Amino acid sequence: MDDDATMERHGSMQDVAPVINLARGGRTLRLAFSSAVVSLVASFAALVTPIPLFNVYRAEDGFTNADIALAVVANSVGTIAALLVLGRLSNHLGRRLTAIASLGLLMLGCLLLLNVHDIGILLAARLLMGVGTGLASSSLTSYIVDAAPSRPAWLASVASSQGPMLGLSIGAIASGALVQFGPWPRHLIYLASAGLLLLSAALIVISPETAKPTPGTWRSLVPQVRVPARVRQLLPVAAAVFVATWTTGAFYQAFMPALVEDQLRTRSSLILGLVFAAYMAPSVLGAPLGGRFTSAAAQRIGMIIFLVGWIGIITAIDVGTLALFIAATIVAGAGQGIAISAATHGLLYGSTLADRAPIFSAIYLLCYVGAALLSFISGQLSNTFSLPQIALGYGALALVATVITVLAARSPVTSVAGKSQHGE
């Protein structure tokens, strides 16, 4: 082990969260793993509940495409703030307490969304939910990795990276269905989400703690993003993967409702939910496929598939074909699943318990900074350029990220010999 790796492993003690000695694979640890996965899925399901209502807000409350994009920015800003300030909190207060706090913030956001009639309420709710999501992203993903069974080896990275995608898919479809077919279309989905979050919090309450609380809580609030030195060389390509794929998700949140209605000629709220899920759900299926390859190869394969999907998306918008749009979205979603899981697995390679929360904070920080910046810029540009032109810009970003990944992707290494084996 080199000096840098030794320093990372034995770094300042105030950032170390010692693991509690629970039997690996025991019943209590399986409960913790299951509860953390359910809670992560519920958190991200709640996050997307407004998407099928965005066209309702546009029609009934006069919201513009730029307003909707600003709501995506507000959510991202809240998440970024939470990741920077609260990202290490679970190392000091424990996974359970911080997870319950994140679920509580998301519940408050859902309750605020019950009365959306001006943009200020929507922005406040999305900001609050962003903070909750940011706290959940670091605490629940670390909880999942702590409690995951040792076999299969890919389970921890897939569950932690694809749990959000599964939640986004379920939330979008359920929201679309309830808005279109249920009573109280502007309220029922938020009440249902709040109930699911409350149930998730109850599961966390009865689950065991996996990280022993340690001193240094206030010091942990000083912003710090840390990636172990042994995988730092992987960060540039991982950033390209995360930014391109997550900004596409932000594009679907901000502009897909108007795009589907104006360019693809459907006003169905359920279709809106299904289209968004068509991007997120295949990510869950695509992720395990990446485990068959090295981290570098899986990132290359995933990003090439992702780019092919974007070519199809742009073509579908140009010809106005909903079926092609959905098919291309599925392809892009599968590609992002392979690429994101491979990049996450590479960054988690050889991580210690104390490394995990800061690593996940770094991952989600890259994701949300990219999403916020691109959403803000594209939202302002939407006042000047058409939505098909905005989509073309996102497609260009996918092309640049794919080229970077194909040329520069590397797998994690532990030695000089490892570099020749995995650094293709």
Protein backbone atom coordinates (compact mmCIF):
# COMPACT_ATOMS: atom_id res chain seq x y z
CA MET A 1 0.00 0.00 0.00
CA ASP A 2 1.47 3.38 -0.98
CA ASP A 3 1.75 6.39 1.34
CA ASP A 4 -1.25 8.23 -0.14
CA ALA A 5 -3.49 5.20 0.26
CA THR A 6 -2.26 4.75 3.81
CA MET A 7 -3.10 8.37 4.61
CA GLU A 8 -6.57 7.96 3.11
CA ARG A 9 -7.18 4.81 5.12
CA HIS A 10 -5.83 6.20 8.40
CA GLY A 11 -6.86 9.83 7.97
CA SER A 12 -8.07 12.19 10.69
CA MET A 13 -10.09 10.28 13.24
CA GLN A 14 -12.92 12.78 13.46
CA ASP A 15 -14.07 11.68 10.00
CA VAL A 16 -14.01 7.96 10.76
CA ALA A 17 -17.32 6.19 11.39
CA PRO A 18 -16.41 2.77 12.87
CA VAL A 19 -18.60 -0.06 11.66
CA ILE A 20 -20.73 -1.74 14.32
CA ASN A 21 -19.95 -5.45 14.50
CA LEU A 22 -23.09 -7.06 13.08
CA ALA A 23 -22.99 -10.54 11.57
CA ARG A 24 -22.52 -10.14 7.82
CA GLY A 25 -25.61 -11.51 6.12
CA GLY A 26 -27.49 -11.81 9.43
CA ARG A 27 -31.19 -11.05 9.73
CA THR A 28 -30.69 -7.62 11.30
CA LEU A 29 -28.21 -6.56 8.62
CA ARG A 30 -30.58 -7.72 5.87
CA LEU A 31 -33.29 -5.58 7.48
CA ALA A 32 -30.98 -2.54 7.43
CA PHE A 33 -30.10 -3.15 3.78
CA SER A 34 -33.74 -3.60 2.75
CA SER A 35 -34.92 -0.57 4.73
CA ALA A 36 -32.19 1.63 3.24
CA VAL A 37 -33.00 0.52 -0.31
CA VAL A 38 -36.75 1.10 0.20
CA SER A 39 -36.06 4.52 1.70
CA LEU A 40 -33.72 5.55 -1.13
CA VAL A 41 -36.30 4.48 -3.73
CA ALA A 42 -39.07 6.32 -1.85
CA SER A 43 -36.95 9.48 -1.59
CA PHE A 44 -36.37 9.70 -5.31
CA ALA A 45 -39.93 8.64 -6.12
CA ALA A 46 -41.15 11.66 -4.14
CA LEU A 47 -38.70 13.88 -5.98
CA VAL A 48 -40.37 13.45 -9.40
CA THR A 49 -44.01 13.58 -8.38
CA PRO A 50 -44.57 17.09 -9.84
CA ILE A 51 -43.40 16.17 -13.37
CA PRO A 52 -46.80 15.05 -14.77
CA LEU A 53 -48.30 18.20 -13.23
CA PHE A 54 -45.92 20.64 -14.93
CA ASN A 55 -48.19 21.01 -17.96
CA VAL A 56 -51.14 21.55 -15.56
CA TYR A 57 -49.17 24.33 -13.88
CA ARG A 58 -48.33 25.81 -17.28
CA ALA A 59 -51.99 25.76 -18.38
CA GLU A 60 -53.72 26.74 -15.13
CA ASP A 61 -51.14 28.91 -13.35
CA GLY A 62 -49.26 30.49 -16.25
CA PHE A 63 -45.87 28.88 -15.56
CA THR A 64 -43.36 29.10 -18.43
CA ASN A 65 -40.74 26.60 -19.58
CA ALA A 66 -38.13 28.85 -17.97
CA ASP A 67 -40.08 28.69 -14.66
CA ILE A 68 -40.12 24.89 -14.76
CA ALA A 69 -36.40 24.81 -15.54
CA LEU A 70 -35.82 27.13 -12.57
CA ALA A 71 -37.65 24.63 -10.35
CA VAL A 72 -35.17 21.97 -11.48
CA VAL A 73 -32.35 24.39 -10.62
CA ALA A 74 -33.85 25.03 -7.15
CA ASN A 75 -33.95 21.31 -6.48
CA SER A 76 -30.34 20.91 -7.61
CA VAL A 77 -29.16 23.89 -5.53
CA GLY A 78 -30.77 22.41 -2.40
CA THR A 79 -29.12 19.08 -3.10
CA ILE A 80 -25.71 20.67 -3.71
CA ALA A 81 -25.95 22.64 -0.44
CA ALA A 82 -26.85 19.48 1.48
CA LEU A 83 -24.02 17.50 -0.08
CA LEU A 84 -21.45 20.17 0.70
CA VAL A 85 -22.55 20.86 4.29
CA LEU A 86 -24.29 17.64 5.37
CA GLY A 87 -22.50 15.02 3.27
CA ARG A 88 -20.38 13.67 6.18
CA LEU A 89 -23.02 14.02 8.87
CA SER A 90 -23.95 10.33 8.85
CA ASN A 91 -20.36 9.47 9.84
CA HIS A 92 -20.91 11.34 13.11
CA LEU A 93 -24.62 11.03 13.92
CA GLY A 94 -25.06 7.57 12.43
CA ARG A 95 -26.82 6.46 9.27
CA ARG A 96 -30.28 6.06 10.83
CA LEU A 97 -30.71 9.54 12.33
CA THR A 98 -29.55 11.35 9.19
CA ALA A 99 -31.69 9.09 6.99
CA ILE A 100 -34.80 9.85 9.07
CA ALA A 101 -34.04 13.59 8.88
CA SER A 102 -33.78 13.40 5.08
CA LEU A 103 -37.12 11.60 4.83
CA GLY A 104 -38.70 14.27 7.08
CA LEU A 105 -37.49 17.09 4.83
CA LEU A 106 -38.91 15.34 1.78
CA MET A 107 -42.26 14.92 3.54
CA LEU A 108 -42.35 18.66 4.27
CA GLY A 109 -41.67 19.36 0.60
CA CYS A 110 -44.58 17.13 -0.41
CA LEU A 111 -46.88 19.01 1.94
CA LEU A 112 -45.78 22.36 0.47
CA LEU A 113 -46.59 21.09 -3.03
CA LEU A 114 -50.23 20.62 -2.01
CA ASN A 115 -50.74 24.36 -2.58
CA VAL A 116 -48.81 25.28 -5.74
CA HIS A 117 -50.37 28.28 -7.46
CA ASP A 118 -47.37 30.59 -7.84
CA ILE A 119 -43.77 29.91 -8.75
CA GLY A 120 -42.47 30.89 -5.29
CA ILE A 121 -44.22 27.94 -3.60
CA LEU A 122 -42.92 25.52 -6.24
CA LEU A 123 -39.36 26.83 -5.89
CA ALA A 124 -39.47 26.65 -2.07
CA ALA A 125 -40.80 23.08 -2.13
CA ARG A 126 -38.21 21.96 -4.67
CA LEU A 127 -35.41 23.61 -2.70
CA LEU A 128 -36.52 21.83 0.49
CA MET A 129 -36.84 18.50 -1.31
CA GLY A 130 -33.39 19.06 -2.80
CA VAL A 131 -31.90 19.37 0.68
CA GLY A 132 -33.71 16.19 1.71
CA THR A 133 -32.50 14.34 -1.37
CA GLY A 134 -28.93 15.50 -0.84
CA LEU A 135 -28.93 14.24 2.73
CA ALA A 136 -30.53 10.97 1.61
CA SER A 137 -27.98 10.58 -1.18
CA SER A 138 -25.05 10.48 1.24
CA SER A 139 -26.63 8.79 4.28
CA LEU A 140 -28.82 6.15 2.62
CA THR A 141 -26.30 5.14 -0.03
CA SER A 142 -23.65 4.73 2.68
CA TYR A 143 -26.15 2.75 4.76
CA ILE A 144 -26.78 0.47 1.76
CA VAL A 145 -23.07 -0.15 1.20
CA ASP A 146 -22.49 -0.78 4.93
CA ALA A 147 -25.25 -3.38 5.16
CA ALA A 148 -25.05 -5.01 1.70
CA PRO A 149 -24.24 -8.73 1.52
CA SER A 150 -20.68 -9.45 0.44
CA ARG A 151 -21.94 -11.53 -2.49
CA PRO A 152 -22.65 -10.72 -5.25
CA ALA A 153 -19.85 -8.16 -5.21
CA TRP A 154 -21.69 -5.72 -7.50
CA LEU A 155 -24.85 -5.56 -5.37
CA ALA A 156 -23.78 -2.60 -3.22
CA SER A 157 -22.80 -0.34 -6.14
CA VAL A 158 -25.85 -1.32 -8.21
CA ALA A 159 -28.31 -0.84 -5.33
CA SER A 160 -26.80 2.50 -4.32
CA SER A 161 -26.46 3.91 -7.85
CA GLN A 162 -29.64 2.46 -9.36
CA GLY A 163 -31.95 2.83 -6.36
CA PRO A 164 -32.49 6.48 -7.31
CA MET A 165 -33.26 5.46 -10.90
CA LEU A 166 -35.81 2.90 -9.75
CA GLY A 167 -37.41 5.48 -7.47
CA LEU A 168 -37.57 8.08 -10.22
CA SER A 169 -39.25 5.54 -12.52
CA ILE A 170 -41.84 4.40 -9.97
CA GLY A 171 -42.56 7.96 -8.90
CA ALA A 172 -43.06 9.24 -12.44
CA ILE A 173 -45.41 6.41 -13.49
CA ALA A 174 -47.42 6.49 -10.27
CA SER A 175 -47.72 10.27 -10.42
CA GLY A 176 -48.82 10.22 -14.06
CA ALA A 177 -51.44 7.56 -13.36
CA LEU A 178 -52.85 9.31 -10.29
CA VAL A 179 -52.93 12.71 -12.02
CA GLN A 180 -54.79 11.28 -15.02
CA PHE A 181 -57.12 8.77 -13.37
CA GLY A 182 -57.28 9.53 -9.65
CA PRO A 183 -59.32 12.08 -7.70
CA TRP A 184 -57.76 15.38 -6.58
CA PRO A 185 -55.15 15.38 -9.41
CA ARG A 186 -53.17 18.26 -7.89
CA HIS A 187 -53.00 16.72 -4.41
CA LEU A 188 -53.34 12.92 -4.26
CA ILE A 189 -49.83 12.06 -5.46
CA TYR A 190 -48.24 14.32 -2.85
CA LEU A 191 -50.30 12.75 -0.06
CA ALA A 192 -49.36 9.26 -1.29
CA SER A 193 -45.67 10.21 -1.43
CA ALA A 194 -45.75 11.63 2.09
CA GLY A 195 -47.31 8.38 3.32
CA LEU A 196 -44.62 6.27 1.63
CA LEU A 197 -41.89 8.43 3.14
CA LEU A 198 -43.46 8.02 6.58
CA LEU A 199 -43.48 4.24 6.14
CA SER A 200 -39.82 4.34 5.06
CA ALA A 201 -38.90 6.32 8.19
CA ALA A 202 -40.65 3.69 10.32
CA LEU A 203 -38.56 0.94 8.66
CA ILE A 204 -35.36 2.87 9.40
CA VAL A 205 -36.42 3.29 13.03
CA ILE A 206 -36.66 -0.49 13.54
CA SER A 207 -33.42 -1.21 11.61
CA PRO A 208 -29.99 -1.53 13.26
CA GLU A 209 -27.32 1.15 13.04
CA THR A 210 -24.24 0.23 10.97
CA ALA A 211 -21.94 3.17 11.71
CA LYS A 212 -21.04 4.04 15.29
CA PRO A 213 -21.56 7.78 15.96
CA THR A 214 -18.29 9.65 16.53
CA PRO A 215 -17.30 13.14 17.79
CA GLY A 216 -16.72 16.02 15.39
CA THR A 217 -20.29 16.73 14.21
CA TRP A 218 -19.83 20.50 13.94
CA ARG A 219 -16.48 20.18 12.17
CA SER A 220 -18.12 17.83 9.68
CA LEU A 221 -20.37 20.70 8.52
CA VAL A 222 -17.38 22.48 7.01
CA PRO A 223 -17.66 21.69 3.27
CA GLN A 224 -15.27 18.94 2.26
CA VAL A 225 -15.41 16.65 -0.75
CA ARG A 226 -12.84 13.88 -0.66
CA VAL A 227 -12.03 11.13 -3.12
CA PRO A 228 -9.32 8.63 -2.12
CA ALA A 229 -6.02 9.19 -3.91
CA ARG A 230 -5.98 5.67 -5.34
CA VAL A 231 -9.04 6.37 -7.54
CA ARG A 232 -8.62 10.12 -8.09
CA GLN A 233 -7.33 9.54 -11.63
CA LEU A 234 -10.76 8.09 -12.49
CA LEU A 235 -12.62 11.28 -11.55
CA PRO A 236 -12.41 13.25 -14.86
CA VAL A 237 -14.02 10.49 -16.93
CA ALA A 238 -16.50 9.73 -14.14
CA ALA A 239 -17.44 13.42 -14.15
CA ALA A 240 -18.11 13.29 -17.90
CA VAL A 241 -20.35 10.24 -17.39
CA PHE A 242 -22.26 11.70 -14.43
CA VAL A 243 -22.74 15.15 -15.93
CA ALA A 244 -23.95 13.95 -19.33
CA THR A 245 -26.37 11.36 -17.96
CA TRP A 246 -27.77 13.39 -15.08
CA THR A 247 -28.21 16.56 -17.13
CA THR A 248 -30.24 14.43 -19.54
CA GLY A 249 -32.43 13.48 -16.58
CA ALA A 250 -32.77 17.18 -15.75
CA PHE A 251 -33.67 17.86 -19.39
CA TYR A 252 -36.46 15.29 -19.13
CA GLN A 253 -37.74 16.91 -15.93
CA ALA A 254 -37.67 20.48 -17.21
CA PHE A 255 -38.56 20.20 -20.88
CA MET A 256 -39.99 16.77 -21.61
CA PRO A 257 -43.57 17.64 -20.52
CA ALA A 258 -43.75 20.63 -22.89
CA LEU A 259 -41.83 18.74 -25.60
CA VAL A 260 -44.22 15.78 -25.54
CA GLU A 261 -47.27 18.03 -25.63
CA ASP A 262 -46.03 20.55 -28.23
CA GLN A 263 -43.89 18.39 -30.53
CA LEU A 264 -45.24 14.86 -30.06
CA ARG A 265 -48.90 15.82 -29.71
CA THR A 266 -50.08 14.16 -26.49
CA ARG A 267 -51.48 15.68 -23.30
CA SER A 268 -51.70 12.45 -21.31
CA SER A 269 -50.19 12.77 -17.82
CA LEU A 270 -49.63 9.01 -17.77
CA ILE A 271 -47.67 9.21 -21.03
CA LEU A 272 -45.50 11.91 -19.46
CA GLY A 273 -44.75 9.63 -16.51
CA LEU A 274 -44.06 6.67 -18.80
CA VAL A 275 -41.70 8.69 -21.01
CA PHE A 276 -39.70 9.84 -17.99
CA ALA A 277 -39.65 6.28 -16.63
CA ALA A 278 -38.49 5.06 -20.06
CA TYR A 279 -35.25 6.91 -19.42
CA MET A 280 -34.84 5.89 -15.77
CA ALA A 281 -36.11 2.29 -15.60
CA PRO A 282 -33.77 0.73 -18.21
CA SER A 283 -30.89 2.12 -16.18
CA VAL A 284 -31.73 -0.45 -13.49
CA LEU A 285 -31.66 -3.28 -16.04
CA GLY A 286 -28.55 -1.99 -17.80
CA ALA A 287 -26.47 -1.71 -14.62
CA PRO A 288 -25.89 -5.44 -13.93
CA LEU A 289 -24.75 -5.91 -17.53
CA GLY A 290 -21.84 -3.59 -16.85
CA GLY A 291 -20.62 -5.98 -14.14
CA ARG A 292 -19.55 -8.41 -16.87
CA PHE A 293 -16.80 -6.03 -17.99
CA THR A 294 -14.00 -4.02 -16.42
CA SER A 295 -14.99 -0.59 -15.14
CA ALA A 296 -13.33 1.14 -18.11
CA ALA A 297 -14.89 -1.13 -20.74
CA ALA A 298 -18.35 -0.84 -19.17
CA GLN A 299 -18.15 2.97 -19.15
CA ARG A 300 -17.18 3.00 -22.83
CA ILE A 301 -19.95 0.59 -23.81
CA GLY A 302 -22.54 2.42 -21.73
CA MET A 303 -21.72 5.85 -23.12
CA ILE A 304 -21.74 4.62 -26.73
CA ILE A 305 -25.21 3.15 -26.17
CA PHE A 306 -26.24 6.38 -24.45
CA LEU A 307 -25.10 8.41 -27.49
CA VAL A 308 -27.00 6.12 -29.88
CA GLY A 309 -30.09 6.75 -27.78
CA TRP A 310 -29.60 10.51 -28.00
CA ILE A 311 -29.29 10.32 -31.80
CA GLY A 312 -32.64 8.52 -31.82
CA ILE A 313 -34.19 11.10 -29.45
CA ILE A 314 -33.21 14.01 -31.69
CA THR A 315 -34.46 12.15 -34.78
CA ALA A 316 -37.81 11.40 -33.10
CA ILE A 317 -38.28 15.05 -32.15
CA ASP A 318 -37.49 16.09 -35.72
CA VAL A 319 -40.03 13.71 -37.29
CA GLY A 320 -42.57 14.02 -34.46
CA THR A 321 -42.84 10.28 -33.66
CA LEU A 322 -43.72 9.40 -30.06
CA ALA A 323 -42.97 5.66 -30.45
CA LEU A 324 -39.44 6.36 -31.73
CA PHE A 325 -38.93 8.91 -28.95
CA ILE A 326 -39.82 6.33 -26.30
CA ALA A 327 -37.69 3.62 -27.92
CA ALA A 328 -34.66 5.92 -28.16
CA THR A 329 -35.22 7.03 -24.57
CA ILE A 330 -35.11 3.39 -23.44
CA VAL A 331 -31.81 2.89 -25.28
CA ALA A 332 -30.30 6.01 -23.69
CA GLY A 333 -31.52 4.89 -20.27
CA ALA A 334 -29.92 1.46 -20.59
CA GLY A 335 -26.66 3.07 -21.65
CA GLN A 336 -26.63 5.44 -18.70
CA GLY A 337 -27.27 2.55 -16.32
CA ILE A 338 -24.20 0.68 -17.53
CA ALA A 339 -22.00 3.80 -17.51
CA ILE A 340 -23.10 5.21 -14.13
CA SER A 341 -22.79 1.90 -12.29
CA ALA A 342 -19.34 1.27 -13.78
CA ALA A 343 -18.13 4.76 -12.84
CA THR A 344 -19.55 4.40 -9.31
CA HIS A 345 -17.99 0.95 -8.88
CA GLY A 346 -14.61 2.34 -9.93
CA LEU A 347 -14.73 5.21 -7.43
CA LEU A 348 -15.82 2.85 -4.61
CA TYR A 349 -12.98 0.44 -5.35
CA GLY A 350 -11.23 -0.47 -2.09
CA SER A 351 -13.12 2.18 -0.10
CA THR A 352 -13.23 2.12 3.70
CA LEU A 353 -16.36 2.80 5.72
CA ALA A 354 -15.30 6.41 6.38
CA ASP A 355 -14.58 6.94 2.66
CA ARG A 356 -18.06 6.09 1.49
CA ALA A 357 -20.13 9.11 2.53
CA PRO A 358 -17.57 11.61 1.11
CA ILE A 359 -17.27 9.58 -2.13
CA PHE A 360 -21.04 9.51 -2.61
CA SER A 361 -21.15 13.22 -1.81
CA ALA A 362 -18.56 13.83 -4.55
CA ILE A 363 -20.53 11.69 -7.02
CA TYR A 364 -23.83 13.42 -6.39
CA LEU A 365 -22.16 16.83 -6.28
CA LEU A 366 -20.88 16.28 -9.81
CA CYS A 367 -24.32 15.09 -10.89
CA TYR A 368 -26.28 17.98 -9.43
CA VAL A 369 -23.83 20.78 -10.23
CA GLY A 370 -23.94 19.70 -13.87
CA ALA A 371 -27.73 19.39 -13.80
CA ALA A 372 -28.20 22.79 -12.12
CA LEU A 373 -25.82 24.66 -14.40
CA LEU A 374 -27.19 23.18 -17.62
CA SER A 375 -30.81 23.58 -16.49
CA PHE A 376 -30.29 27.23 -15.65
CA ILE A 377 -28.56 27.98 -18.96
CA SER A 378 -31.06 26.02 -21.05
CA GLY A 379 -33.97 27.54 -19.13
CA GLN A 380 -32.80 31.02 -20.03
CA LEU A 381 -32.16 29.96 -23.63
CA SER A 382 -35.69 28.53 -23.87
CA ASN A 383 -36.96 32.11 -24.10
CA THR A 384 -35.01 32.47 -27.36
CA PHE A 385 -34.55 29.00 -28.83
CA SER A 386 -37.10 26.29 -29.58
CA LEU A 387 -37.26 23.07 -27.55
CA PRO A 388 -35.89 20.97 -30.46
CA GLN A 389 -32.88 23.29 -30.56
CA ILE A 390 -32.42 22.93 -26.79
CA ALA A 391 -32.53 19.15 -27.22
CA LEU A 392 -29.83 19.37 -29.90
CA GLY A 393 -27.55 21.10 -27.39
CA TYR A 394 -28.01 18.28 -24.89
CA GLY A 395 -27.25 15.79 -27.66
CA ALA A 396 -23.99 17.62 -28.36
CA LEU A 397 -23.06 17.29 -24.68
CA ALA A 398 -23.70 13.53 -24.90
CA LEU A 399 -21.35 13.35 -27.89
CA VAL A 400 -18.54 15.22 -26.08
CA ALA A 401 -18.89 13.06 -22.94
CA THR A 402 -18.84 9.86 -25.01
CA VAL A 403 -15.66 10.88 -26.83
CA ILE A 404 -13.97 11.70 -23.50
CA THR A 405 -15.01 8.34 -22.06
CA VAL A 406 -13.93 6.27 -25.06
CA LEU A 407 -10.51 7.94 -25.16
CA ALA A 408 -9.70 8.26 -21.47
CA ALA A 409 -11.60 5.64 -19.40
CA ARG A 410 -9.46 3.69 -16.93
CA SER A 411 -10.17 0.96 -14.38
CA PRO A 412 -9.02 1.24 -10.74
CA VAL A 413 -5.57 -0.21 -10.11
CA THR A 414 -3.60 -1.24 -7.03
CA SER A 415 -0.16 -1.70 -8.53
CA VAL A 416 1.99 -1.07 -11.56
CA ALA A 417 1.16 -4.55 -12.78
CA GLY A 418 -2.50 -3.78 -12.31
CA LYS A 419 -2.18 -0.76 -14.54
CA SER A 420 -1.07 -2.87 -17.45
CA GLN A 421 -3.95 -5.24 -16.85
CA HIS A 422 -6.80 -2.83 -16.19
CA GLY A 423 -5.75 0.51 -17.51
CA GLU A 424 -6.82 -0.11 -21.04
